[in-house]
Short mmCIF file of C-alpha atoms and ligand atoms in Angstrom, two decimals:
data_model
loop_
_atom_site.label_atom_id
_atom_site.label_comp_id
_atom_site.label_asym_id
_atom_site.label_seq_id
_atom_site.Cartn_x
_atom_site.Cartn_y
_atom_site.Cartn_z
CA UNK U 21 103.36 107.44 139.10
CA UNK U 22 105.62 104.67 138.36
CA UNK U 23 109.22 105.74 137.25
CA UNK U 24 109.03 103.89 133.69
CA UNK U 25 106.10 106.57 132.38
CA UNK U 26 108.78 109.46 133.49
CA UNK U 27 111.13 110.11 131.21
CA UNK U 28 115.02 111.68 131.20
CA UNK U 29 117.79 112.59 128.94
CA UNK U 30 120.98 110.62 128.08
CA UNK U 31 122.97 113.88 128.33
CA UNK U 32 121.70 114.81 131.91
CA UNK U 33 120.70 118.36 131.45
CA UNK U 34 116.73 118.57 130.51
CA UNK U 35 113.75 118.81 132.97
CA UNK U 36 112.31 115.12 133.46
CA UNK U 37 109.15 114.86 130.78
CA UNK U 38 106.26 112.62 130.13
CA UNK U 39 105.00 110.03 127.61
CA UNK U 40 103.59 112.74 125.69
CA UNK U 41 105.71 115.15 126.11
CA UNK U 42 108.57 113.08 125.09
CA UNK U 43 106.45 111.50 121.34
CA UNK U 44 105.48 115.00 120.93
CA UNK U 45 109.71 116.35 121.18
CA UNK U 46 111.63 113.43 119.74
CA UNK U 47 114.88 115.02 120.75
CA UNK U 48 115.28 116.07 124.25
CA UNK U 49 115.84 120.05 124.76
CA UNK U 50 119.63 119.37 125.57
CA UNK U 51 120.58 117.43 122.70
CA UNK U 52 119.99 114.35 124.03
CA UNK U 53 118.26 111.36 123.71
CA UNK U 54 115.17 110.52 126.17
CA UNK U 55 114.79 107.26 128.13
CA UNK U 56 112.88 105.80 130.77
CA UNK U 57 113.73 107.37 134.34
CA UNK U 58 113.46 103.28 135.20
CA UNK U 59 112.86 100.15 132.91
CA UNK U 60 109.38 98.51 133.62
CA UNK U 61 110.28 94.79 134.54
CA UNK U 62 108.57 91.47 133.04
CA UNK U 63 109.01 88.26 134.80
CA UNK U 64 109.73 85.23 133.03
CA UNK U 65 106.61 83.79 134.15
CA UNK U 66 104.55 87.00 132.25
CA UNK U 67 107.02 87.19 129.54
CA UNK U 68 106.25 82.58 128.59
CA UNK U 69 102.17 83.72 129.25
CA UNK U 70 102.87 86.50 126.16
CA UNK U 71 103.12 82.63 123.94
CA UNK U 72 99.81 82.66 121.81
CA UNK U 73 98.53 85.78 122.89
CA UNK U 74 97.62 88.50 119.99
CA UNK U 75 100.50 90.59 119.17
CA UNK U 76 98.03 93.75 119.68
CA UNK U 77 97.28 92.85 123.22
CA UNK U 78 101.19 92.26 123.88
CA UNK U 79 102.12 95.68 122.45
CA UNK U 80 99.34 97.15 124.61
CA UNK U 81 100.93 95.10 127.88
CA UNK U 82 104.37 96.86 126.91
CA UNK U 83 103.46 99.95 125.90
CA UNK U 84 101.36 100.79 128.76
CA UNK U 85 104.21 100.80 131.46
CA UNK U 86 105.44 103.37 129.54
CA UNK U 87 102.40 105.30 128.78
CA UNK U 88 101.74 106.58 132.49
CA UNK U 89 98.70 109.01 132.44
CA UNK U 90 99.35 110.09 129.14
CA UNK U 91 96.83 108.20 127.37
CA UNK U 92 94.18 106.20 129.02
CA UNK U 93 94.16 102.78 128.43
CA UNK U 94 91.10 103.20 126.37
CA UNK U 95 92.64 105.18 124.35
CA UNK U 96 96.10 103.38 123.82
CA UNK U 97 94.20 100.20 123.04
CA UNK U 98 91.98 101.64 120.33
CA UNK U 99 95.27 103.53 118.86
CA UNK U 100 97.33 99.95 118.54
CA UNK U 101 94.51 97.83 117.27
CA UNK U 102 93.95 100.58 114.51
CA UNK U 103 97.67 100.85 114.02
CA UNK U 104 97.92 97.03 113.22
CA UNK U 105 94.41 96.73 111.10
CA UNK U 106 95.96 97.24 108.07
CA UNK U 107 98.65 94.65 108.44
CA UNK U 108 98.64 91.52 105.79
CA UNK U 109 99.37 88.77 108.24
CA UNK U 110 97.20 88.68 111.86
CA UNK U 111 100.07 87.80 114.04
CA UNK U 112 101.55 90.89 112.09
CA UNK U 113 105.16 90.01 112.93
CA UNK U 114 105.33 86.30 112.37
CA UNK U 115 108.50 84.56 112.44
CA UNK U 116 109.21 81.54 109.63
CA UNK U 117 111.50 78.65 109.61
CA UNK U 118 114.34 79.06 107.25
CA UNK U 119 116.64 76.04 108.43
CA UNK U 120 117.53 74.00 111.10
CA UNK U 121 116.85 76.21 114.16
CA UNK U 122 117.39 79.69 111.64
CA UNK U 123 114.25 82.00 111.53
CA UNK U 124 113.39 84.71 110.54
CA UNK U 125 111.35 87.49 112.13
CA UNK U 126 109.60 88.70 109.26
CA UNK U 127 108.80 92.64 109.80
CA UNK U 128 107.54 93.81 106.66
CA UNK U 129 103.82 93.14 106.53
CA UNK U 130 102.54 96.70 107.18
CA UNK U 131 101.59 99.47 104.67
CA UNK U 132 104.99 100.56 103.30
CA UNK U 133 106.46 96.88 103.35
CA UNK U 134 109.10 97.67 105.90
CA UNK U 135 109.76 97.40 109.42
CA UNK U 136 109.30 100.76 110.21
CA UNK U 137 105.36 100.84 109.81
CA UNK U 138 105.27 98.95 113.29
CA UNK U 139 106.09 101.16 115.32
CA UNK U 140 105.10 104.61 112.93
CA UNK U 141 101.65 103.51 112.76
CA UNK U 142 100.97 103.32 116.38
CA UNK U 143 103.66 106.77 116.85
CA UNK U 144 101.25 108.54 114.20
CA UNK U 145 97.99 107.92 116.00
CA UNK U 146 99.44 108.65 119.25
CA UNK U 147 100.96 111.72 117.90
CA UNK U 148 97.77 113.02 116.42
CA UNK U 149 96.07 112.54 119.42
CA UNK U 150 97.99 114.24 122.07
CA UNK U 151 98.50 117.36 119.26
CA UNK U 152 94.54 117.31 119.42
CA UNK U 153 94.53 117.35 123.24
CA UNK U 154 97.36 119.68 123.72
CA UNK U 155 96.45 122.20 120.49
CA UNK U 156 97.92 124.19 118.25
CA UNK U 157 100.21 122.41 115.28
CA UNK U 158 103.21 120.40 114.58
CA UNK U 159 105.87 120.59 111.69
CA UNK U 160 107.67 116.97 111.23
CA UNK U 161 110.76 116.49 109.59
CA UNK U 162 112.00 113.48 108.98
CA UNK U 163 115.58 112.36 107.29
CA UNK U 164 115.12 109.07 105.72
CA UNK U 165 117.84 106.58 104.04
CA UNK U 166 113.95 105.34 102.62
CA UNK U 167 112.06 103.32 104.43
CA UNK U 168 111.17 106.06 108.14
CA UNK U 169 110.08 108.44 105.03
CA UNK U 170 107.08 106.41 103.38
CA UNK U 171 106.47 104.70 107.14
CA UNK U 172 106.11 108.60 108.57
CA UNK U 173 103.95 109.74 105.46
CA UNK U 174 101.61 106.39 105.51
CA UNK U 175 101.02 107.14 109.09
CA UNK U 176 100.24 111.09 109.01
CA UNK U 177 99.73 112.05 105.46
CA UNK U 178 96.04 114.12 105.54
CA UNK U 179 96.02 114.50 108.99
CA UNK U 180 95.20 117.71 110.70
CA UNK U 181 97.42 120.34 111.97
CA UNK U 182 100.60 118.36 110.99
CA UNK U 183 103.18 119.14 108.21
CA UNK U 184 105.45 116.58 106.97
CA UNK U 185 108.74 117.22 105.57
CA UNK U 186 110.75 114.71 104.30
CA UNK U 187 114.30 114.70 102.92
CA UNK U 188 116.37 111.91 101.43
CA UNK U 189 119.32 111.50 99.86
CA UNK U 190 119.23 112.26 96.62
CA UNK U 191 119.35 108.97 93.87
CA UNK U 192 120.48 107.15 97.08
CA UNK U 193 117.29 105.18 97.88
CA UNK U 194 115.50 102.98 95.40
CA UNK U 195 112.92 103.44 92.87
CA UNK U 196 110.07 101.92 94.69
CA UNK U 197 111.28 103.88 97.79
CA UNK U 198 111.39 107.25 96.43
CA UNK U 199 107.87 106.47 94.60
CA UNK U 200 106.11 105.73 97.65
CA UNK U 201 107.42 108.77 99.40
CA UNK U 202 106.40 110.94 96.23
CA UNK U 203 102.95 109.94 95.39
CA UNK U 204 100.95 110.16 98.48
CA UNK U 205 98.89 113.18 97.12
CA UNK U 206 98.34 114.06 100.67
CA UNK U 207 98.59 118.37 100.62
CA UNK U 208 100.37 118.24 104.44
CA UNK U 209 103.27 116.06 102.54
CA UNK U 210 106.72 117.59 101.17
CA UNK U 211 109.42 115.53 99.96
CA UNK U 212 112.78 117.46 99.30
CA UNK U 213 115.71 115.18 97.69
CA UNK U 214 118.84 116.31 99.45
CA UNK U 215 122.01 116.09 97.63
CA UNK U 216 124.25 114.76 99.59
CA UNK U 217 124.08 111.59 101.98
CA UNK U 218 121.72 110.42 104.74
CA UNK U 219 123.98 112.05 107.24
CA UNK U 220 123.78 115.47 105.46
CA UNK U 221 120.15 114.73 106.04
CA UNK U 222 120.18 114.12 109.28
CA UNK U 223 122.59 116.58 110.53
CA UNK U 224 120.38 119.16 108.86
CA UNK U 225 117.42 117.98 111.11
CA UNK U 226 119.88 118.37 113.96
CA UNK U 227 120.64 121.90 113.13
CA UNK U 228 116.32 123.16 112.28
CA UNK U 229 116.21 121.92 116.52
CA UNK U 230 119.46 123.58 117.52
CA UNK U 231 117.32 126.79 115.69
CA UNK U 232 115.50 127.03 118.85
CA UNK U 233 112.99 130.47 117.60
CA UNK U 234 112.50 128.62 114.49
CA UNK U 235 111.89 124.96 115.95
CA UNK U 236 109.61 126.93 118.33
CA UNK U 237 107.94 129.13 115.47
CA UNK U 238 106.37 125.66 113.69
CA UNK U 239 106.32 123.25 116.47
CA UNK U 240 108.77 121.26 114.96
CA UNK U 241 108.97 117.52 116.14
CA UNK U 242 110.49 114.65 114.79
CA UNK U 243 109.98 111.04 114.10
CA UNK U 244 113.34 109.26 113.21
CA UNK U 245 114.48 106.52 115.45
CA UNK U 246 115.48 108.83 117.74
CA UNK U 247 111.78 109.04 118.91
CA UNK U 248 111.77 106.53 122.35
CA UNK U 249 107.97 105.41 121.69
CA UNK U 250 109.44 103.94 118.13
CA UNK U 251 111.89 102.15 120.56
CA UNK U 252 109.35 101.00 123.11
CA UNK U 253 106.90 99.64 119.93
CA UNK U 254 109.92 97.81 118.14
CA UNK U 255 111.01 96.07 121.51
CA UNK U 256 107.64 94.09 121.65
CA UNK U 257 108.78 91.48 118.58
CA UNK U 258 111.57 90.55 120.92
CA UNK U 259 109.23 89.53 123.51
CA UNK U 260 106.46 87.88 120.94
CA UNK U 261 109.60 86.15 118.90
CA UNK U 262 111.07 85.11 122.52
CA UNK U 263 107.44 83.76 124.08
CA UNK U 264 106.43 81.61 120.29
CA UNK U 265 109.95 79.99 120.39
CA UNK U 266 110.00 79.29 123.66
CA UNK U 267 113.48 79.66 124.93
CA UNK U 268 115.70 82.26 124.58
CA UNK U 269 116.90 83.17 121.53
CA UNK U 270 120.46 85.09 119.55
CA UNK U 271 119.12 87.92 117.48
CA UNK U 272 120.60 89.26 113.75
CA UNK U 273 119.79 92.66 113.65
CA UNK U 274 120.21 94.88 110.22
CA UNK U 275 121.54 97.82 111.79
CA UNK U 276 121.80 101.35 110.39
CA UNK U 277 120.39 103.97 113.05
CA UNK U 278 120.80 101.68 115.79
CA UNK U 279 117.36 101.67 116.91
CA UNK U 280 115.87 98.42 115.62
CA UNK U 281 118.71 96.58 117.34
CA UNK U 282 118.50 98.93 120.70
CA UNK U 283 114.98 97.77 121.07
CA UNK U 284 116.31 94.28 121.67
CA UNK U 285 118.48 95.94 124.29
CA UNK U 286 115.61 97.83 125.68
CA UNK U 287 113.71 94.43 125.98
CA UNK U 288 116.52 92.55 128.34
CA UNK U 289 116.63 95.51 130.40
CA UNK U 290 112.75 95.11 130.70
CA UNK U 291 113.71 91.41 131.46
CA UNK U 292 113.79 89.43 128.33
CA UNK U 293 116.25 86.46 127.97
CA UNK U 294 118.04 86.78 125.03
CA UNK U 295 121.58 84.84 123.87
CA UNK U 296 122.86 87.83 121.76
CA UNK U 297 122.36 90.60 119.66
CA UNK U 298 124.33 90.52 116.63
CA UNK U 299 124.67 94.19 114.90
CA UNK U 300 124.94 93.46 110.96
CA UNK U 301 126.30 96.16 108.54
CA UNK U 302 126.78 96.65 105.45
CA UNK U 303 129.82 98.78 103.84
CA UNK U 304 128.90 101.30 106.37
CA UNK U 305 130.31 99.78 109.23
CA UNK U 306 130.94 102.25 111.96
CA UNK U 307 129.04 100.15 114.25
CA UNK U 308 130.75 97.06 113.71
CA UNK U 309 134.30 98.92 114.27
CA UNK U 310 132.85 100.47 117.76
CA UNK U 311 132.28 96.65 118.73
CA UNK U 312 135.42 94.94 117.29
CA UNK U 313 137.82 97.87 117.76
CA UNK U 314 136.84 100.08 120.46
CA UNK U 315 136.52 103.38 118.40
CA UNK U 316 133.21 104.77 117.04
CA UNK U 317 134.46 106.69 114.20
CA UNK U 318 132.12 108.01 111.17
CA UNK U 319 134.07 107.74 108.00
CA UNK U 320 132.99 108.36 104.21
CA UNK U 321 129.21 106.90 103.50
CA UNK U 322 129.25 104.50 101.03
CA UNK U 323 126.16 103.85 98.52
CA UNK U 324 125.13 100.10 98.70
CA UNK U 325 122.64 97.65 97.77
CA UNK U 326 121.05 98.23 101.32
CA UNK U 327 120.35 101.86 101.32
CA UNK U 328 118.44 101.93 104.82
CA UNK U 329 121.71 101.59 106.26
CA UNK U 330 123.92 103.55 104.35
CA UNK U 331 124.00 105.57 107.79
CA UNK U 332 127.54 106.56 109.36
CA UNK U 333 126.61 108.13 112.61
CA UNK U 334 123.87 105.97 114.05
CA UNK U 335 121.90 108.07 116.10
CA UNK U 336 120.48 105.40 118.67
CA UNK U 337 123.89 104.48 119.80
CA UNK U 338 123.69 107.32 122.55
CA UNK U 339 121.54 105.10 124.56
CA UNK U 340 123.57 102.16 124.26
CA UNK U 341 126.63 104.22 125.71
CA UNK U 342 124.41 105.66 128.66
CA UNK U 343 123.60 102.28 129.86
CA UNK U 344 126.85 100.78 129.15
CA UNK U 345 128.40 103.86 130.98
CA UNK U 346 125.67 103.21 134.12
CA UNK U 347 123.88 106.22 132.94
CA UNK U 348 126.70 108.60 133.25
CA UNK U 349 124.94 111.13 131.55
CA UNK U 350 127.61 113.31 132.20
CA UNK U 351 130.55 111.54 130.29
CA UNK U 352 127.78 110.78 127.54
CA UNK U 353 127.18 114.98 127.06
CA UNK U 354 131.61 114.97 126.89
CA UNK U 355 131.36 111.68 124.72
CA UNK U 356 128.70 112.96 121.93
CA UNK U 357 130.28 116.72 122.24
CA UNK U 358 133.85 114.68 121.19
CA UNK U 359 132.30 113.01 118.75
CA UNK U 360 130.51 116.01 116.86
CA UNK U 361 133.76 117.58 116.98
CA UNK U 362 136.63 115.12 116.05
CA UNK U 363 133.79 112.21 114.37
CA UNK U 364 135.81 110.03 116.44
CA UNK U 365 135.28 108.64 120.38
CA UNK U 366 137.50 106.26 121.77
CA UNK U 367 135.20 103.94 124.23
CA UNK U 368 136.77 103.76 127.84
CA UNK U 369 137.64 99.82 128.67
CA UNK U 370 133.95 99.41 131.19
CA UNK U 371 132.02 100.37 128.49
CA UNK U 372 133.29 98.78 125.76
CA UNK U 373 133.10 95.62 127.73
CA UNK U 374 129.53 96.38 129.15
CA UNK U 375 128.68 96.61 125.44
CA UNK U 376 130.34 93.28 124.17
CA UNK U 377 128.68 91.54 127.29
CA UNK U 378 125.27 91.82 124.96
CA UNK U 379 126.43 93.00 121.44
CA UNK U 380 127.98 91.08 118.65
CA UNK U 381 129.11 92.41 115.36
CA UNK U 382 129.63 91.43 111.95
CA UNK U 383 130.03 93.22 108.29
CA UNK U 384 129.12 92.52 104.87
CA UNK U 385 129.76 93.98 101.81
CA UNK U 386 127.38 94.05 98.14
CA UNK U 387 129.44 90.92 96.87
CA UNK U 388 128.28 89.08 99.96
CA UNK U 389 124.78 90.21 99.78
CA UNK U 390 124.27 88.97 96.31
CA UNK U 391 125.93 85.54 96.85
CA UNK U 392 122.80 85.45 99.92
CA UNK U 393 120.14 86.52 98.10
CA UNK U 394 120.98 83.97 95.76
CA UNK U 395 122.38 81.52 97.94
CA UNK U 396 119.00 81.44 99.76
CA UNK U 397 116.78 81.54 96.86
CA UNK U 398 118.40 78.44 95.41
CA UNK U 399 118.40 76.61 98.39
CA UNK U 400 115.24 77.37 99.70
CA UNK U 401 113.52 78.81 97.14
CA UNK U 402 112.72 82.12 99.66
CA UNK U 403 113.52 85.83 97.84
CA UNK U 404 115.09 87.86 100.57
CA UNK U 405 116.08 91.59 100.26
CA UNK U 406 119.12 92.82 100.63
CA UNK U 407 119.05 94.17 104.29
CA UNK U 408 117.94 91.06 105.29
CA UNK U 409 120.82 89.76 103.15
CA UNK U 410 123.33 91.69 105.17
CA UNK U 411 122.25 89.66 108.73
CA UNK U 412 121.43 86.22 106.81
CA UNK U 413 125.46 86.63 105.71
CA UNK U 414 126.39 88.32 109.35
CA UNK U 415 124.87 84.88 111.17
CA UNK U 416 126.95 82.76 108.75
CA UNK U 417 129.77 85.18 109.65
CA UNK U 418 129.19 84.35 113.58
CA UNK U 419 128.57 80.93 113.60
CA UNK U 420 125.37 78.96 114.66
CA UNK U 421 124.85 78.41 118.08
CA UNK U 422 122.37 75.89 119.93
CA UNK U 423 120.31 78.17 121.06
CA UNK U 424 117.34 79.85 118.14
CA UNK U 425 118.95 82.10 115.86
CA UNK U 426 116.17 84.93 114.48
CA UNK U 427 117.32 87.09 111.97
CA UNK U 428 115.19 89.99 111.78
CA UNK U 429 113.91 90.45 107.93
CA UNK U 430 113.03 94.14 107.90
CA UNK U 431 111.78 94.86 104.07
CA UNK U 432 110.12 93.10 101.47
CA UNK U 433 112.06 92.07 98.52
CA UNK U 434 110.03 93.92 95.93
CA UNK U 435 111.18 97.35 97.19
CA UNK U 436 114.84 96.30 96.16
CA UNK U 437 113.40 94.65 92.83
CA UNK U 438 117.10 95.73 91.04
CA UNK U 439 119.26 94.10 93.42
CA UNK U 440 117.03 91.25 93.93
CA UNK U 441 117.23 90.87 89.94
CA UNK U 442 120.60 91.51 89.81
CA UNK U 443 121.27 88.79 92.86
CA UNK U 444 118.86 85.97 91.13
CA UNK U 445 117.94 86.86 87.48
CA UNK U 446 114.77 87.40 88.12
CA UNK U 447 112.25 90.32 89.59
CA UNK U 448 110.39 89.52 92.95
CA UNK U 449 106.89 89.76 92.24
CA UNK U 450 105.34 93.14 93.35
CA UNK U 451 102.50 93.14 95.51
CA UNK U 452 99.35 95.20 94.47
CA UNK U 453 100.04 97.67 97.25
CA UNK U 454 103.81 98.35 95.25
CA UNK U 455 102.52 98.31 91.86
CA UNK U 456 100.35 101.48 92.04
CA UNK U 457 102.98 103.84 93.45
CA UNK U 458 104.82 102.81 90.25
CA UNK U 459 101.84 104.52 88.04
CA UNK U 460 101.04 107.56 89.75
CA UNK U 461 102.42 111.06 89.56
CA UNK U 462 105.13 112.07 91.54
CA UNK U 463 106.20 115.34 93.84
CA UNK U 464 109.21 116.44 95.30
CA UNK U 465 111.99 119.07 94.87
CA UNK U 466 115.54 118.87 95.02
CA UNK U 467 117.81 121.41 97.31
CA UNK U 468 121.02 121.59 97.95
CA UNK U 469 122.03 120.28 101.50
CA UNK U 470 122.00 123.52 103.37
CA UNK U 471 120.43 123.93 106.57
CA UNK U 472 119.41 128.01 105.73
CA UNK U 473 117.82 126.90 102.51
CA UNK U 474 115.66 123.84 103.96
CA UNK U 475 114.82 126.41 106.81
CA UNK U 476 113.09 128.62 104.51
CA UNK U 477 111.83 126.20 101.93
CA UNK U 478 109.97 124.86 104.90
CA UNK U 479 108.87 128.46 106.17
CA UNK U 480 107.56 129.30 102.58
CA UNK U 481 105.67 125.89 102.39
CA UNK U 482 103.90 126.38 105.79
CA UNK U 483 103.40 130.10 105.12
CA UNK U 484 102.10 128.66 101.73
C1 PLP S 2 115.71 101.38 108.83
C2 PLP S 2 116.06 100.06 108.29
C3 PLP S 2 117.09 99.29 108.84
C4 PLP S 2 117.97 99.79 109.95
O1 PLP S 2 117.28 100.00 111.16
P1 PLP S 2 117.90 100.97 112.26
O2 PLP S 2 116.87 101.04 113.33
O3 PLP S 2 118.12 102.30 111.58
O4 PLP S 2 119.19 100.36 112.72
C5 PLP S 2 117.30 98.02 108.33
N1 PLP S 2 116.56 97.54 107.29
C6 PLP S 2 115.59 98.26 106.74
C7 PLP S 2 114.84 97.70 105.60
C8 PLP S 2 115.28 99.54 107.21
O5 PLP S 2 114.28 100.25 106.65
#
């Protein structure tokens, strides 16, 4: 079987798994993250013939060098086209004309009206599926900063033989965000508002897998970024962006986790031509320090108009630092266990210039994000939100180039109606699909962020 459906850890010390085996885990038993034993290669010749073909049948070209014999390809097609039914526009990620040779990549057609549903709605099928196969049940938790939490629910909620938890920071995401996390109705669905940040949240989910009887007890699994098939789904816009424009293209990345942005990585490694990728942040800026200053070092989270990436430790980075190290997996396990003990890793001289050979970096602030939103609505007339803000302002911030610039717009302005008001004076109309979470009922409780509490609020709700 080819090497790109087997799949290893960035920390070196967990048995090789497959396709399923690795959507089903999330997290690799060691603590690290998984990737592909070898990337699957395009030519340029396949990637320019991916130019007017359906999105579907480009994921499906993608996504089956990955899938091995996990999934026959029966099954894998059936499993994207559903995914993708429910999308507003047919080319599902189409990419608009803002200026000159601006675009943007516009990611937010799907259920929840962020970028996440593309790859969530193929994960949750998938998931379902090889649950079914392999029997017995799973127990998701997810941390959200918003948008992974409504994504993960719209793609399991009523399924069989999966629980979701999800926890978010508490008042930190916004109202249209927490509503459409909250009123699913769907009995498998538990929201928990955590209070304390997005990291809190996420460490917490680190800790219920380091719990190994536990995580074994409830077949816990997990579906933040973290997840490589989320990876492998997001890298297909690069190559269906790449193939409509025609020639390769710099790309503006909102970054929080890391993983929207590593996708674009994971696509040049599967042979994509790309200029750059340009990592925007907002106040949060950890990643743009480990570019411009050679030190990935989590400080205090700040709470900002863009709460999807009010992240400080961004998760997905691990993968970027096993391929900039050559897949060292060995200084990666010293790097991360550094890391989780001083929250600060100095990057040796190869890597940080193996990572500035691809990566870019800029960093905005709220004041800058208003002045877009507005700066774009008057001149264009278009209502961005305001993570798409935060890489409109980075690629001002970098300077336009020759080649395409694509900025990657990954939410719909309605779900930041405040800031979008605030920004332009004036509310972004709601789409039909946003306006009913706003009227219906509403359930979630509110726990401290301790891991020994969430443990057994989750035991009681499954033994429930
Ligand atoms: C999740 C999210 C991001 C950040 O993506 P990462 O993969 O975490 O870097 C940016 N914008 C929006 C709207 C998001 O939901």
């Amino acid at each position: 079987m080819s090497r790109s459906s087997r799949f290893i850890s960035t920390r070196g010390q967990a048995p090789e798994a497959g396709f399923a085996d690795v959507l089903l885990a999330g997290l690799a038993p060691d603590g690290g993250l998984y990737m592909p034993a070898e990337w699957p290669h395009f030519g340029a010749a396949e990637i320019a013939a991916f130019s007017g073909r359906r999105y579907q049948d480009v994921a499906f070209e993608i996504l089956s060098r990955f899938v091995g014999d996990g999934f026959t390809a029966a099954e894998l097609r059936e499993d994207i086209e559903a995914a993708y039914a429910g999308f507003e526009k047919p080319e599902i990620a189409p990419l608009s004309a803002m200026s000159g040779n601006r675009y943007l990549l516009e990611l937010f057609h799907g259920p929840t009206f962020a970028f996440k549903d593309i790859a969530l709605q193929i994960l949750g099928r998938l998931f379902a599926r090889a649950l079914t196969r392999r029997g017995g049940k799973a127990t998701i938790v997810a941390a959200t900063s918003g948008d992974t939490g409504s994504a993960a629910i719209a793609a399991l909620g009523g399924l069989p033989n999966i629980t979701v938890f999800v926890m978010h920071p508490k008042g930190r995401v916004s109202e249209v965000q927490r509503r459409q996390m909250t009123t699913s109705g769907h009995a498998n669905v538990h929201n928990i508002a955590i209070e304390g940040s997005f990291d809190d949240a996420q460490s917490i989910v680190k800790g219920l897998f380091a719990e190994t009887a536990f995580a074994r007890e409830v077949g816990l699994t997990a579906v933040n970024s973290i997840n490589f098939v989320r990876i492998a789904a997001q890298s297909v816009y690069y190559f269906t962006a790449t193939a409509t424009l025609g020639k390769p293209a710099t790309f503006i990345v909102p970054t929080g986790n890391f993983g929207d942005i590593f996708a674009g990585e994971a696509a040049e490694r599967m042979g994509l031509d790309a200029r750059r990728l340009v990592i925007a942040t907002n106040a949060n800026d950890i990643m743009a320090r480990a570019l411009n200053e050679g030190v990935y070092e989590a400080g205090a989270a700040h709470h900002t108009l863009s709460p999807s990436m009010d992240i400080q430790v961004a998760s997905n980075f691990e993968r970027a630092l096993f391929e900039a190290s050559g897949r060292d997996a060995g200084w990666v396990r010293e790097a991360m266990a550094g890391f989780a003990r001083d929250k600060r890793l100095e990057l040796p001289e190869a890597v940080l210039s193996s990572l500035r050979a691809r990566y870019d970096a800029r960093s905005s602030d709220d004041d800058d994000t208003l002045s877009t939103i507005n700066a774009i609505a008057t001149t264009s007339g278009r209502i961005i939100d305001p993570h798409t803000a935060v890489a409109v302002n980075a690629l001002r911030k970098f300077g336009f180039r020759e080649e395409p610039m694509v900025v990657l717009s990954t939410a719909h302005p309605a779900k930041f109606a405040d800031a979008v008001k605030h920004a332009t004076g004036a509310e972004p109309p709601m789409p039909e699909g946003l306006q009913r979470v706003m009227e219906l009922p509403e359930q979630l409780d509110i726990l401290p962020a301790d891991l020994s509490l969430i443990r057994q609020f989750i035991s009681s709700r499954l033994a429930g």
